[in-house]
Structure formats: C-alpha cells, structure tokens
Amino acid sequence: MDSFLQDDVAVSSQATPSVVKLQYNGAVYDNSIRILPTIDNKELYNAARNLANLPKDTPISLLRLDHKGELVTNPRTLIDGELLEIIEGNPDEPNVAARQTELDSASQTPTGSNRIVQSQSVRGTLQFLHIVEKLKRTKRTGWVNNNIKPAESIADHMYRMGIMALLIDEKTAGVNKDRCIKMAIVHDLAESLVGDITPFDGVTVEDKHTQERNAMHHLCNELLGWSAQAQEIFGLFTEYEAAATPEALLVKDFDKFEMIMQALEYEQSEDVTLEDFFAGTRGKFKHPMVTAWVNELEAERAQSRAIKS
C-alpha cells in the first residue's frame, strides 16, 4: 500500500472540488485547500510548504490520512475531507518511512486499556498545567530591563490581550472572534519554557523560533499526546507565528498595543519615560480597530506628558 500523494491521483467526484486539510508536527491547519478535478501537485506542495513555514526547496512528503487519522488505502483517489500530513523528506527517507509504519501499526492495533491511556493523559495534562503556571511568575523582560518593579508577567500580558479580543465586533472586524481569543491566550505559551526572549538578548530570530517551536512540540506532543486539544493549541501558535491570516495579524496588533498601553501606565505610575516602546511600534499597526486605539492612546499620553511638564 502506498499512502503518499501520487502524481496521477484523481478526485473522488468530478462535480465539486475536493477539500483537504494539512497537518504538520501534529497541528491541523484550519486553512482548507480546495482541489479542483485537475490537480496541480506543484501548487499543492508549495501550499503545504508555505503553511508549514518551510523553505520552498525543502523536500516533503504528503502522507494521506482519512477523517479517522488512518492511512488511506486507495492511493489513486483523493477523498473529500482527507488530511495530508506534511513530513520533511522524500518518501524513501527513514524518518518518512518510519512515520508511515507507525501509522500503519496504529490502525491495526486493537484498542488497549482505556484506564491506562486516561491515566497517562491526566498526568500529562497536570504536568502541562504546572508549566503554564510559570507564565504567572515570569516577568516580561522589557519591563525588568527598565527596572520596573513589580513588573508585569507574561500571563498578565496575555490576559489583557484576551480581553481585547473579546471586544472584537465580527461584523466590522472581518475576523473570527473566538479564534482571536484563543490565539491571544496561546501565542506566548512557549515562553513558559524558554522565557521572554527579546531582540536585545543576543538570540537570532531563527534560534528564537526554533526554541519556541521545540517548546510547543514538547508541551503538545510529549505532555498532551497530540490530542485534538493539543493540535488546536499548536495550530494556533503556528498560525500566529506565520502571521498569514487576518486573525493572526490582528492578534499581533493586540500584542504590540498591549505593550504600549502598559508602557503608558508605567510612565504614569512609576514616573519614568519609556519612549523606546512607542517608537518601536509606530507605523506597524495594521487593523483599523487597533490603529484607532493607538491614536487615542497617543493623545492620552501627550496630555499626560503636558500635565507633568
């Protein structure tokens, strides 16, 4: 049985496009891809690399799974609703072959003791939640570096971002409100393990990305066992990092706005000047809702500074 996408694969029905989803590192992307009766595999592979945030020349294999997560047994027909798992490497490479063998074995293994599986899952969930607690105690580096005491924690930051997302009016914002709320409370989850890395810490963007992705893989795979909930968390994180959807772009705006809002509040309460935080974000906000907030905040800051002077 060959469960990899073939060059001559056909769709199950010629009447309507087939819709497939992509999975990478256990995360299922919500972005559905419509496959027309005439399949352009090159474009499909390019779309897979783009969603997985991989370089265009990275060799990948697309392993085909059905809605139950089992290997597809008919390699010549693309089924509507199919899941294509993205694996780095060609089909004949050891890691790819091993993944196919793993899935094949899983589909043939009878269900074991539900009690054992549940016990392991609960233990992993508690370990995950203990790690999340670190976000409540880990202070945001930018404030620590400016001698703000007590400084805002990472959890503080994400909480107010979640409230910002709750204020979204879907009729005018053009985004999925619930997805933005979820993304806001997930986007810095990796910092529970790697800390709040800033551009001034001597860590390259690539290294920061790798550290955070590895941290998320540990949390979602090793602790949460790639459950449906873990896949959702990992998918939200990767979507935010890729900044390619309207929801991710808006939450990125929330991230920057929450920071400058906190900066103004520290200027007022601690009698300090934190201009670098404002200067570093000017002109970078994209969503009209947030730009309106920024304009009002800047006016509030100008008035506050005028009163002090």
mmCIF file of C-alpha atoms in Angstrom:
data_model
loop_
_atom_site.group_PDB
_atom_site.id
_atom_site.type_symbol
_atom_site.label_atom_id
_atom_site.label_comp_id
_atom_site.label_asym_id
_atom_site.label_seq_id
_atom_site.Cartn_x
_atom_site.Cartn_y
_atom_site.Cartn_z
ATOM 1 C CA MET A 1 0.000 0.000 0.000
ATOM 2 C CA ASP A 2 1.311 3.441 -0.946
ATOM 3 C CA SER A 3 -0.333 6.163 1.122
ATOM 4 C CA PHE A 4 1.646 9.071 -0.310
ATOM 5 C CA LEU A 5 0.130 11.591 -2.688
ATOM 6 C CA GLN A 6 0.752 10.379 -6.247
ATOM 7 C CA ASP A 7 1.308 12.418 -9.387
ATOM 8 C CA ASP A 8 -1.706 10.849 -11.060
ATOM 9 C CA VAL A 9 -4.131 10.975 -8.142
ATOM 10 C CA ALA A 10 -7.758 11.735 -9.062
ATOM 11 C CA VAL A 11 -10.563 13.256 -7.036
ATOM 12 C CA SER A 12 -13.481 11.154 -5.880
ATOM 13 C CA SER A 13 -16.052 13.298 -7.672
ATOM 14 C CA GLN A 14 -15.765 15.483 -10.740
ATOM 15 C CA ALA A 15 -18.806 17.566 -9.794
ATOM 16 C CA THR A 16 -17.286 19.615 -6.994
ATOM 17 C CA PRO A 17 -13.790 20.336 -5.731
ATOM 18 C CA SER A 18 -12.402 18.087 -3.025
ATOM 19 C CA VAL A 19 -11.413 19.814 0.205
ATOM 20 C CA VAL A 20 -8.363 18.635 2.132
ATOM 21 C CA LYS A 21 -6.551 19.884 5.227
ATOM 22 C CA LEU A 22 -2.856 19.877 6.007
ATOM 23 C CA GLN A 23 -1.174 18.629 9.170
ATOM 24 C CA TYR A 24 2.391 19.414 10.241
ATOM 25 C CA ASN A 25 4.095 18.390 13.508
ATOM 26 C CA GLY A 26 0.723 17.302 14.836
ATOM 27 C CA ALA A 27 -1.002 20.627 14.144
ATOM 28 C CA VAL A 28 -4.002 20.549 11.832
ATOM 29 C CA TYR A 29 -4.332 23.784 9.905
ATOM 30 C CA ASP A 30 -7.832 25.204 9.648
ATOM 31 C CA ASN A 31 -6.966 26.540 6.192
ATOM 32 C CA SER A 32 -8.793 24.144 3.867
ATOM 33 C CA ILE A 33 -7.399 23.693 0.381
ATOM 34 C CA ARG A 34 -9.832 23.149 -2.451
ATOM 35 C CA ILE A 35 -8.528 20.663 -5.003
ATOM 36 C CA LEU A 36 -10.154 21.016 -8.405
ATOM 37 C CA PRO A 37 -10.725 17.987 -10.641
ATOM 38 C CA THR A 38 -7.452 18.850 -12.348
ATOM 39 C CA ILE A 39 -4.899 18.690 -9.559
ATOM 40 C CA ASP A 40 -1.770 20.813 -9.729
ATOM 41 C CA ASN A 41 0.518 18.887 -7.399
ATOM 42 C CA LYS A 42 3.248 21.510 -7.621
ATOM 43 C CA GLU A 43 0.912 24.163 -6.250
ATOM 44 C CA LEU A 44 -0.353 21.782 -3.581
ATOM 45 C CA TYR A 45 3.183 21.031 -2.398
ATOM 46 C CA ASN A 46 4.041 24.739 -2.440
ATOM 47 C CA ALA A 47 0.936 25.463 -0.364
ATOM 48 C CA ALA A 48 1.972 22.744 2.093
ATOM 49 C CA ARG A 49 5.463 24.224 2.488
ATOM 50 C CA ASN A 50 4.001 27.692 2.947
ATOM 51 C CA LEU A 51 1.551 26.615 5.660
ATOM 52 C CA ALA A 52 4.317 24.677 7.441
ATOM 53 C CA ASN A 53 6.604 27.724 7.157
ATOM 54 C CA LEU A 54 9.249 25.676 5.319
ATOM 55 C CA PRO A 55 11.657 26.948 2.624
ATOM 56 C CA LYS A 56 10.438 26.416 -0.939
ATOM 57 C CA ASP A 57 13.202 23.930 -1.760
ATOM 58 C CA THR A 58 12.554 21.688 1.283
ATOM 59 C CA PRO A 59 11.775 18.115 0.167
ATOM 60 C CA ILE A 60 8.496 16.991 1.697
ATOM 61 C CA SER A 61 6.136 14.041 1.541
ATOM 62 C CA LEU A 62 2.372 14.252 1.884
ATOM 63 C CA LEU A 63 1.069 11.229 3.770
ATOM 64 C CA ARG A 64 -2.645 10.742 3.256
ATOM 65 C CA LEU A 65 -4.981 10.131 6.199
ATOM 66 C CA ASP A 66 -8.746 9.758 6.380
ATOM 67 C CA HIS A 67 -11.047 11.507 8.864
ATOM 68 C CA LYS A 68 -10.208 8.847 11.485
ATOM 69 C CA GLY A 69 -6.496 9.539 11.189
ATOM 70 C CA GLU A 70 -5.837 6.214 9.470
ATOM 71 C CA LEU A 71 -3.800 5.710 6.320
ATOM 72 C CA VAL A 72 -5.741 5.971 3.083
ATOM 73 C CA THR A 73 -5.975 2.613 1.360
ATOM 74 C CA ASN A 74 -6.812 3.866 -2.137
ATOM 75 C CA PRO A 75 -3.771 5.857 -3.291
ATOM 76 C CA ARG A 76 -5.361 6.789 -6.635
ATOM 77 C CA THR A 77 -8.439 8.618 -5.391
ATOM 78 C CA LEU A 78 -8.345 11.807 -3.309
ATOM 79 C CA ILE A 79 -11.241 11.718 -0.855
ATOM 80 C CA ASP A 80 -13.105 14.843 0.136
ATOM 81 C CA GLY A 81 -12.152 15.756 3.722
ATOM 82 C CA GLU A 82 -8.830 13.960 3.560
ATOM 83 C CA LEU A 83 -5.897 15.023 5.756
ATOM 84 C CA LEU A 84 -2.453 15.385 4.226
ATOM 85 C CA GLU A 85 0.302 15.070 6.824
ATOM 86 C CA ILE A 86 3.406 17.044 5.868
ATOM 87 C CA ILE A 87 6.655 15.243 6.592
ATOM 88 C CA GLU A 88 10.057 16.716 5.806
ATOM 89 C CA GLY A 89 11.954 14.397 3.467
ATOM 90 C CA ASN A 90 11.262 12.173 0.455
ATOM 91 C CA PRO A 91 9.069 9.036 0.813
ATOM 92 C CA ASP A 92 12.115 6.729 0.787
ATOM 93 C CA GLU A 93 13.895 8.513 3.656
ATOM 94 C CA PRO A 94 13.998 6.698 7.043
ATOM 95 C CA ASN A 95 12.004 9.235 9.062
ATOM 96 C CA VAL A 96 9.203 9.284 6.494
ATOM 97 C CA ALA A 97 9.064 5.513 6.184
ATOM 98 C CA ALA A 98 9.077 5.211 9.983
ATOM 99 C CA ARG A 99 6.097 7.550 10.271
ATOM 100 C CA GLN A 100 4.157 5.526 7.710
ATOM 101 C CA THR A 101 4.962 2.321 9.604
ATOM 102 C CA GLU A 102 3.879 3.933 12.880
ATOM 103 C CA LEU A 103 0.509 4.969 11.466
ATOM 104 C CA ASP A 104 0.008 1.624 9.765
ATOM 105 C CA SER A 105 0.692 -0.218 13.044
ATOM 106 C CA ALA A 106 -1.618 2.076 14.986
ATOM 107 C CA SER A 107 -4.504 1.445 12.597
ATOM 108 C CA GLN A 108 -4.084 -2.339 13.031
ATOM 109 C CA THR A 109 -3.657 -2.360 16.840
ATOM 110 C CA PRO A 110 -6.833 -3.088 18.853
ATOM 111 C CA THR A 111 -7.779 -0.547 21.479
ATOM 112 C CA GLY A 112 -5.858 -1.135 24.711
ATOM 113 C CA SER A 113 -6.786 -0.353 28.270
ATOM 114 C CA ASN A 114 -8.744 2.905 28.368
ATOM 115 C CA ARG A 115 -7.816 3.252 32.013
ATOM 116 C CA ILE A 116 -4.054 3.306 31.258
ATOM 117 C CA VAL A 117 -4.445 5.787 28.418
ATOM 118 C CA GLN A 118 -6.623 8.055 30.546
ATOM 119 C CA SER A 119 -4.177 7.898 33.472
ATOM 120 C CA GLN A 120 -1.251 8.892 31.275
ATOM 121 C CA SER A 121 -3.308 11.672 29.726
ATOM 122 C CA VAL A 122 -4.328 13.117 33.092
ATOM 123 C CA ARG A 123 -0.734 13.009 34.344
ATOM 124 C CA GLY A 124 0.499 14.778 31.219
ATOM 125 C CA THR A 125 -2.277 17.363 31.486
ATOM 126 C CA LEU A 126 -1.315 18.202 35.071
ATOM 127 C CA GLN A 127 2.348 18.498 34.086
ATOM 128 C CA PHE A 128 1.298 20.819 31.270
ATOM 129 C CA LEU A 129 -0.746 22.995 33.630
ATOM 130 C CA HIS A 130 2.108 23.172 36.151
ATOM 131 C CA ILE A 131 4.334 24.513 33.364
ATOM 132 C CA VAL A 132 1.676 27.026 32.332
ATOM 133 C CA GLU A 133 1.801 28.362 35.911
ATOM 134 C CA LYS A 134 5.286 29.670 35.160
ATOM 135 C CA LEU A 135 3.691 32.282 32.904
ATOM 136 C CA LYS A 136 2.112 33.807 36.021
ATOM 137 C CA ARG A 137 5.518 34.207 37.687
ATOM 138 C CA THR A 138 7.791 35.020 34.743
ATOM 139 C CA LYS A 139 8.127 38.784 34.336
ATOM 140 C CA ARG A 140 8.224 40.431 30.920
ATOM 141 C CA THR A 141 11.840 41.120 30.012
ATOM 142 C CA GLY A 142 11.278 44.620 28.648
ATOM 143 C CA TRP A 143 9.956 45.871 31.965
ATOM 144 C CA VAL A 144 12.624 44.092 34.007
ATOM 145 C CA ASN A 145 15.329 45.684 31.843
ATOM 146 C CA ASN A 146 13.789 49.090 32.609
ATOM 147 C CA ASN A 147 13.796 48.422 36.360
ATOM 148 C CA ILE A 148 10.009 48.308 36.660
ATOM 149 C CA LYS A 149 9.056 46.693 39.983
ATOM 150 C CA PRO A 150 6.860 44.776 40.234
ATOM 151 C CA ALA A 151 6.875 44.029 36.512
ATOM 152 C CA GLU A 152 4.001 42.628 34.512
ATOM 153 C CA SER A 153 4.062 38.845 33.985
ATOM 154 C CA ILE A 154 3.649 37.037 30.679
ATOM 155 C CA ALA A 155 0.248 35.784 31.861
ATOM 156 C CA ASP A 156 -0.805 39.356 32.721
ATOM 157 C CA HIS A 157 0.051 40.395 29.175
ATOM 158 C CA MET A 158 -1.863 37.538 27.541
ATOM 159 C CA TYR A 159 -4.892 38.030 29.782
ATOM 160 C CA ARG A 160 -5.467 41.609 28.675
ATOM 161 C CA MET A 161 -4.877 40.582 25.065
ATOM 162 C CA GLY A 162 -7.662 38.021 25.528
ATOM 163 C CA ILE A 163 -9.953 40.774 26.807
ATOM 164 C CA MET A 164 -9.040 42.896 23.774
ATOM 165 C CA ALA A 165 -10.032 40.015 21.508
ATOM 166 C CA LEU A 166 -13.310 39.715 23.410
ATOM 167 C CA LEU A 167 -14.101 43.298 22.317
ATOM 168 C CA ILE A 168 -13.972 42.387 18.613
ATOM 169 C CA ASP A 169 -17.082 43.165 16.585
ATOM 170 C CA GLU A 170 -17.119 40.418 13.954
ATOM 171 C CA LYS A 171 -19.465 42.432 11.740
ATOM 172 C CA THR A 172 -16.844 45.102 11.172
ATOM 173 C CA ALA A 173 -13.518 43.476 12.053
ATOM 174 C CA GLY A 174 -13.562 40.807 9.357
ATOM 175 C CA VAL A 175 -12.122 38.081 11.610
ATOM 176 C CA ASN A 176 -13.211 35.065 13.636
ATOM 177 C CA LYS A 177 -13.564 36.469 17.156
ATOM 178 C CA ASP A 178 -13.349 33.152 19.001
ATOM 179 C CA ARG A 179 -10.184 32.205 17.143
ATOM 180 C CA CYS A 180 -8.581 35.528 18.079
ATOM 181 C CA ILE A 181 -9.441 34.998 21.765
ATOM 182 C CA LYS A 182 -7.881 31.540 21.700
ATOM 183 C CA MET A 183 -4.811 32.753 19.845
ATOM 184 C CA ALA A 184 -4.289 35.594 22.328
ATOM 185 C CA ILE A 185 -4.107 33.202 25.279
ATOM 186 C CA VAL A 186 -1.874 30.729 23.432
ATOM 187 C CA HIS A 187 0.594 32.887 21.500
ATOM 188 C CA ASP A 188 3.238 33.193 24.260
ATOM 189 C CA LEU A 189 2.723 29.714 25.740
ATOM 190 C CA ALA A 190 6.225 28.603 24.672
ATOM 191 C CA GLU A 191 7.670 31.268 26.973
ATOM 192 C CA SER A 192 6.686 29.071 29.919
ATOM 193 C CA LEU A 193 9.762 27.018 28.967
ATOM 194 C CA VAL A 194 12.092 29.381 27.088
ATOM 195 C CA GLY A 195 11.294 32.670 28.822
ATOM 196 C CA ASP A 196 10.549 36.062 27.283
ATOM 197 C CA ILE A 197 13.279 36.410 24.639
ATOM 198 C CA THR A 198 13.693 39.950 23.295
ATOM 199 C CA PRO A 199 15.687 41.323 20.320
ATOM 200 C CA PHE A 200 18.274 42.572 22.833
ATOM 201 C CA ASP A 201 19.074 39.128 24.268
ATOM 202 C CA GLY A 202 21.574 38.152 21.560
ATOM 203 C CA VAL A 203 19.363 35.370 20.201
ATOM 204 C CA THR A 204 18.751 35.275 16.449
ATOM 205 C CA VAL A 205 15.195 35.269 15.113
ATOM 206 C CA GLU A 206 15.794 31.766 13.742
ATOM 207 C CA ASP A 207 17.072 30.445 17.093
ATOM 208 C CA LYS A 208 14.163 32.050 18.946
ATOM 209 C CA HIS A 209 11.727 30.456 16.513
ATOM 210 C CA THR A 210 13.396 27.048 16.918
ATOM 211 C CA GLN A 211 13.440 27.237 20.721
ATOM 212 C CA GLU A 212 9.790 28.223 20.904
ATOM 213 C CA ARG A 213 8.670 25.634 18.353
ATOM 214 C CA ASN A 214 10.559 22.889 20.241
ATOM 215 C CA ALA A 215 8.935 24.038 23.475
ATOM 216 C CA MET A 216 5.474 23.857 21.916
ATOM 217 C CA HIS A 217 6.255 20.438 20.495
ATOM 218 C CA HIS A 218 7.186 19.245 23.997
ATOM 219 C CA LEU A 219 4.024 20.686 25.537
ATOM 220 C CA CYS A 220 1.629 19.479 22.849
ATOM 221 C CA ASN A 221 3.233 16.177 21.905
ATOM 222 C CA GLU A 222 5.051 14.803 24.946
ATOM 223 C CA LEU A 223 2.663 16.131 27.600
ATOM 224 C CA LEU A 224 -0.698 16.389 25.837
ATOM 225 C CA GLY A 225 -0.090 13.489 23.450
ATOM 226 C CA TRP A 226 -1.177 15.283 20.267
ATOM 227 C CA SER A 227 -4.769 15.173 21.434
ATOM 228 C CA ALA A 228 -7.310 17.181 19.480
ATOM 229 C CA GLN A 229 -6.914 19.971 22.021
ATOM 230 C CA ALA A 230 -3.119 19.857 21.725
ATOM 231 C CA GLN A 231 -3.380 20.050 17.953
ATOM 232 C CA GLU A 232 -5.613 23.106 18.260
ATOM 233 C CA ILE A 233 -3.117 24.801 20.604
ATOM 234 C CA PHE A 234 -0.176 24.031 18.331
ATOM 235 C CA GLY A 235 -2.128 25.155 15.273
ATOM 236 C CA LEU A 236 -2.999 28.480 16.910
ATOM 237 C CA PHE A 237 0.657 29.017 17.838
ATOM 238 C CA THR A 238 1.966 28.261 14.335
ATOM 239 C CA GLU A 239 -0.743 30.390 12.737
ATOM 240 C CA TYR A 240 0.234 33.328 14.954
ATOM 241 C CA GLU A 241 3.920 32.866 14.162
ATOM 242 C CA ALA A 242 3.276 32.693 10.411
ATOM 243 C CA ALA A 243 1.212 35.941 10.549
ATOM 244 C CA ALA A 244 -0.560 34.976 7.335
ATOM 245 C CA THR A 245 -4.233 35.103 8.397
ATOM 246 C CA PRO A 246 -6.412 38.105 9.327
ATOM 247 C CA GLU A 247 -6.788 36.673 12.838
ATOM 248 C CA ALA A 248 -3.023 36.329 13.345
ATOM 249 C CA LEU A 249 -2.373 39.838 12.068
ATOM 250 C CA LEU A 250 -4.985 41.319 14.402
ATOM 251 C CA VAL A 251 -3.638 39.420 17.420
ATOM 252 C CA LYS A 252 -0.140 40.642 16.515
ATOM 253 C CA ASP A 253 -1.570 44.174 16.663
ATOM 254 C CA PHE A 254 -3.063 43.357 20.088
ATOM 255 C CA ASP A 255 0.368 42.135 21.215
ATOM 256 C CA LYS A 256 2.047 45.430 20.335
ATOM 257 C CA PHE A 257 -0.831 47.577 21.584
ATOM 258 C CA GLU A 258 -0.999 45.848 24.951
ATOM 259 C CA MET A 259 2.710 46.550 25.337
ATOM 260 C CA ILE A 260 2.473 50.287 24.651
ATOM 261 C CA MET A 261 -0.649 50.569 26.781
ATOM 262 C CA GLN A 262 1.276 49.014 29.655
ATOM 263 C CA ALA A 263 4.199 51.338 28.880
ATOM 264 C CA LEU A 264 1.951 54.378 29.275
ATOM 265 C CA GLU A 265 0.546 53.020 32.524
ATOM 266 C CA TYR A 266 4.082 52.526 33.859
ATOM 267 C CA GLU A 267 5.046 56.044 32.753
ATOM 268 C CA GLN A 268 2.124 57.377 34.775
ATOM 269 C CA SER A 269 2.533 55.165 37.843
ATOM 270 C CA GLU A 270 6.338 54.903 38.037
ATOM 271 C CA ASP A 271 7.238 58.386 36.743
ATOM 272 C CA VAL A 272 9.521 57.002 34.023
ATOM 273 C CA THR A 273 9.876 57.580 30.282
ATOM 274 C CA LEU A 274 9.511 54.537 28.052
ATOM 275 C CA GLU A 275 9.695 56.159 24.627
ATOM 276 C CA ASP A 276 11.531 53.226 23.035
ATOM 277 C CA PHE A 277 8.418 51.070 23.301
ATOM 278 C CA PHE A 278 6.331 53.636 21.452
ATOM 279 C CA ALA A 279 8.983 54.445 18.859
ATOM 280 C CA GLY A 280 9.499 50.764 18.083
ATOM 281 C CA THR A 281 5.855 50.209 17.198
ATOM 282 C CA ARG A 282 4.859 53.409 15.388
ATOM 283 C CA GLY A 283 3.578 52.744 11.884
ATOM 284 C CA LYS A 284 3.428 48.988 12.455
ATOM 285 C CA PHE A 285 -0.235 48.628 13.391
ATOM 286 C CA LYS A 286 -2.444 47.341 10.582
ATOM 287 C CA HIS A 287 -6.022 46.774 11.733
ATOM 288 C CA PRO A 288 -8.234 49.912 11.781
ATOM 289 C CA MET A 289 -9.735 48.997 15.153
ATOM 290 C CA VAL A 290 -6.306 48.909 16.775
ATOM 291 C CA THR A 291 -4.981 51.963 14.938
ATOM 292 C CA ALA A 292 -7.926 53.908 16.383
ATOM 293 C CA TRP A 293 -6.913 52.692 19.853
ATOM 294 C CA VAL A 294 -3.304 53.677 19.203
ATOM 295 C CA ASN A 295 -4.280 57.193 18.136
ATOM 296 C CA GLU A 296 -6.353 57.658 21.268
ATOM 297 C CA LEU A 297 -3.573 56.261 23.464
ATOM 298 C CA GLU A 298 -1.010 58.590 21.910
ATOM 299 C CA ALA A 299 -3.357 61.529 22.585
ATOM 300 C CA GLU A 300 -3.786 60.383 26.187
ATOM 301 C CA ARG A 301 -0.004 60.124 26.545
ATOM 302 C CA ALA A 302 0.560 63.582 25.079
ATOM 303 C CA GLN A 303 -1.963 65.055 27.505
ATOM 304 C CA SER A 304 -0.352 63.226 30.431
ATOM 305 C CA ARG A 305 3.108 64.485 29.484
ATOM 306 C CA ALA A 306 1.803 68.044 29.063
ATOM 307 C CA ILE A 307 0.339 67.996 32.563
ATOM 308 C CA LYS A 308 3.644 66.770 34.022
ATOM 309 C CA SER A 309 5.628 69.454 32.265
#
